Short mmCIF file of C-alpha atoms in Angstrom, two decimals:
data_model
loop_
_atom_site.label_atom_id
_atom_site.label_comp_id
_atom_site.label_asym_id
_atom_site.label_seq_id
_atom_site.Cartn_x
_atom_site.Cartn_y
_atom_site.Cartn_z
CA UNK G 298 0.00 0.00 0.00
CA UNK G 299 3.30 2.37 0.93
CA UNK G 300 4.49 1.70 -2.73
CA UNK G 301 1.29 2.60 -4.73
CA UNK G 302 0.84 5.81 -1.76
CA UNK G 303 4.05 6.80 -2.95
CA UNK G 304 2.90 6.48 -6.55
CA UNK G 305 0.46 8.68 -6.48
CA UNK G 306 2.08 11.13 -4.74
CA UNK G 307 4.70 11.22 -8.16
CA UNK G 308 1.85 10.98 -10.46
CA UNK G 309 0.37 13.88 -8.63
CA UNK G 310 3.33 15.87 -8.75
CA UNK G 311 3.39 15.32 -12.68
CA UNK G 312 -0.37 16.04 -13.42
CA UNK G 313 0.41 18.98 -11.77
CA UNK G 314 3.62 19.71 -13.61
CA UNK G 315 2.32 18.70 -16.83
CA UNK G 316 -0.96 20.33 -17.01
CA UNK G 317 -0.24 23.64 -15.03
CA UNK G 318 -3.28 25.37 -16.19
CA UNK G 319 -5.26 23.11 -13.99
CA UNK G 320 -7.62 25.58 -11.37
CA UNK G 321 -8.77 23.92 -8.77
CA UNK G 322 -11.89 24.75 -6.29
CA UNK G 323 -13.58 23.36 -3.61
CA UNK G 324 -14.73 24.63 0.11
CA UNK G 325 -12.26 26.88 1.46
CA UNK G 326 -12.52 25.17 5.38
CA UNK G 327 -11.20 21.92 5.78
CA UNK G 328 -13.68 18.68 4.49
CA UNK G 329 -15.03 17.73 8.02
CA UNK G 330 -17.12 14.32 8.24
CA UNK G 331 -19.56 13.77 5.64
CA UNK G 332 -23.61 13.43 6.57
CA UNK G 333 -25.30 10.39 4.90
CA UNK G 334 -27.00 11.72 1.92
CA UNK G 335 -26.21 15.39 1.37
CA UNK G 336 -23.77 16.08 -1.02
CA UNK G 337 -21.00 18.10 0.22
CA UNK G 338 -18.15 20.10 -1.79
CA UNK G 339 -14.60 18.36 -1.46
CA UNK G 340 -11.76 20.93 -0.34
CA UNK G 341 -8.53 21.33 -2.03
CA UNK G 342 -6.89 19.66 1.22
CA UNK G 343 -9.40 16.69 -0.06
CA UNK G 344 -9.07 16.64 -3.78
CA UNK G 345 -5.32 16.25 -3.66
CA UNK G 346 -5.76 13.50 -0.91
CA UNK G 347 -4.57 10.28 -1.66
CA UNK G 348 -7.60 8.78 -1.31
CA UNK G 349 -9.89 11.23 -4.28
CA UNK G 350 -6.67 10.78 -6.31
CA UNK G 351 -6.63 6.99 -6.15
CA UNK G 352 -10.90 7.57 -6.78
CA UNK G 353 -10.15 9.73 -9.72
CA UNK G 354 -7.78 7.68 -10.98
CA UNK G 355 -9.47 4.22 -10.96
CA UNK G 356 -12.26 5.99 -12.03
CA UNK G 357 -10.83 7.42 -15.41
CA UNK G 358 -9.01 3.98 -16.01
CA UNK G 359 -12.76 2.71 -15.92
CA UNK G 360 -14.04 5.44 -17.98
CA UNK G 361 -11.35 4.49 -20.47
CA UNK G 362 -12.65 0.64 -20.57
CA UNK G 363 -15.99 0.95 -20.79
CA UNK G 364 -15.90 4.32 -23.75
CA UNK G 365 -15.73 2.63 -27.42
CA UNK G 366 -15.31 6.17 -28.99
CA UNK G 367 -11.73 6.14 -29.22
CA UNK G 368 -8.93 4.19 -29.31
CA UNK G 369 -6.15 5.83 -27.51
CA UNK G 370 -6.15 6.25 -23.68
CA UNK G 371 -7.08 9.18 -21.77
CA UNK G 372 -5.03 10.50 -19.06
CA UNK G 373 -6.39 12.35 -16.15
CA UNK G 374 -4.54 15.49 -15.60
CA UNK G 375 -6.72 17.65 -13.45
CA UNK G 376 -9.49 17.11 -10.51
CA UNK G 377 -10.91 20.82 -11.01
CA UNK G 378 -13.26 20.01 -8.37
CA UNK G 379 -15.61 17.45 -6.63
CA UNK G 380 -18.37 15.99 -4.15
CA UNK G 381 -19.27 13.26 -1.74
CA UNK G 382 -22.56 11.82 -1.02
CA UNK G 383 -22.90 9.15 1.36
CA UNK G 384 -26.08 6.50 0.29
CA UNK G 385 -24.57 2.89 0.03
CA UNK G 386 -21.10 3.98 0.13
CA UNK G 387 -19.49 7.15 -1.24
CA UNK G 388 -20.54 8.38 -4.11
CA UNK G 389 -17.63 10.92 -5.45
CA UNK G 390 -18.82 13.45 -8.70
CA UNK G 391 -15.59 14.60 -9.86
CA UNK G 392 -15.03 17.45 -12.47
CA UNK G 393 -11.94 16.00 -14.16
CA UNK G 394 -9.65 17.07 -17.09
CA UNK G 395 -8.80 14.29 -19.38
CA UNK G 396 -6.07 13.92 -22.04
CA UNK G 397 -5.66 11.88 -25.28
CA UNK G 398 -2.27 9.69 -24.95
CA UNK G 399 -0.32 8.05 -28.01
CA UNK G 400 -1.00 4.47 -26.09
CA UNK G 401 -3.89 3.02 -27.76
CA UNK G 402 -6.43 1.03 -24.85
CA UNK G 403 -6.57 -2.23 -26.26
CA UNK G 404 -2.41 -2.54 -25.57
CA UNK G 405 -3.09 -1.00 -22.35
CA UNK G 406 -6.36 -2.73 -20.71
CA UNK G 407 -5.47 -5.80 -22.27
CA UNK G 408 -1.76 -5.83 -20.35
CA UNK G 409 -3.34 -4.56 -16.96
CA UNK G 410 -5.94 -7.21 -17.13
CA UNK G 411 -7.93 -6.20 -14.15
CA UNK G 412 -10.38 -2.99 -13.73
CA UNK G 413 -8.29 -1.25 -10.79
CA UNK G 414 -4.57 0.11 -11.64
CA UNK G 415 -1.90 -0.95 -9.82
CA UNK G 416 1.78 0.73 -9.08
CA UNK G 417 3.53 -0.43 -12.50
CA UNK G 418 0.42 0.20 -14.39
CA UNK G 419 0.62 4.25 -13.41
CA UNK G 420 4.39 3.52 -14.58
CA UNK G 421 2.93 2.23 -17.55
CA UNK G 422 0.61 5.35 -17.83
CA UNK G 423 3.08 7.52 -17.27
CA UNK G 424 5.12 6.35 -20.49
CA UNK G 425 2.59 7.46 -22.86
CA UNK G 426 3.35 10.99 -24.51
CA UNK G 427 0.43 13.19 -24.23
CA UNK G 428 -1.16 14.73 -27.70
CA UNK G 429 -2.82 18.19 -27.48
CA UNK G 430 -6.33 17.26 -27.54
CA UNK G 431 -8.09 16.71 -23.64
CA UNK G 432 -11.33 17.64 -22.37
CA UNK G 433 -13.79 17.93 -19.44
CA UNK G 434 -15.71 15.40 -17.86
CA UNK G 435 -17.77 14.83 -14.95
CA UNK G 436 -16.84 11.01 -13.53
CA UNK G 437 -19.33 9.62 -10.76
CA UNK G 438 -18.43 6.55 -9.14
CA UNK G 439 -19.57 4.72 -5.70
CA UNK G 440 -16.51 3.25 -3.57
CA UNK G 441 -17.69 0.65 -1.21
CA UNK G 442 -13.81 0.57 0.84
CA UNK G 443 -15.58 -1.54 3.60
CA UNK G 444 -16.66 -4.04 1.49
CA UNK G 445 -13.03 -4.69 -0.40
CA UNK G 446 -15.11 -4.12 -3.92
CA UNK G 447 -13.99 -2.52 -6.59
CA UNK G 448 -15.38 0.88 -7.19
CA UNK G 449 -17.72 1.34 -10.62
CA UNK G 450 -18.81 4.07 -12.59
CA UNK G 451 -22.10 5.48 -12.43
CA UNK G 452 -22.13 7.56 -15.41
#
């Protein structure tokens, strides 16, 4: 868990360096515990937390399984902003900047082989050169942590 921690803490330090016109927002206090089933607006603190990067992350690898429309990958390189609802388990609405990579999916998914990225498949990730063409995108997903399931995409 140290390894992939340390990981994302890299990866965040490159999405950052990489994609420097990325604004974020959230609350301006601290995220303090979240009431079941209002939405509440994640804090800067929280959207560079290891935990909504590692969301955000899974999240746009599953965005990039499940959308036929292209066939390179899509990188995240900005969480703008975000929310949490709690209902059965967390749902997390993140505004996220995407960009188009010269890795194509099919080498990519096919070599990961599983739905949630590990350590050397953010190495992998990191490899691909990034074109000029990205966009916005809202990703909602529902983590279940408790449960030791794999988060899935809502939208």
């Amino acid at each position: 868990m140290m390894k992939f921690q340390a990981g994302l803490f890299v990866l965040l330090l490159t999405i950052y360096g990489v994609y420097s016109e990325c604004v974020q927002s959230g609350s301006p206090e601290k995220s303090e515990g979240i009431m079941v089933g209002n939405q509440k607006t994640l804090s800067i603190e929280s959207l560079n937390s290891n935990s909504v990067i590692q969301v955000a992350l899974n999240a746009t690898h599953l965005h990039n399984i499940r959308n036929n429309s292209t066939k390179n990958y899509y990188k995240l390189v900005c969480i703008k902003s975000g929310t949490t609802q709690v209902v059965n388990g967390i749902v997390y609405r993140l505004d996220v900047t995407l960009q188009k990579t010269n890795c194509l999916k099919s080498d990519l998914i096919k070599e990961f082989q599983q739905e949630l990225l590990s350590l050397e498949n953010l190495n992998e990730i990191e490899n691909c050169k990034l074109s000029d063409e990205k966009f916005d995108t809202v990703l909602s997903v529902i983590s279940m942590p408790w449960k030791n399931t794999e988060p899935f995409v809502l939208n």
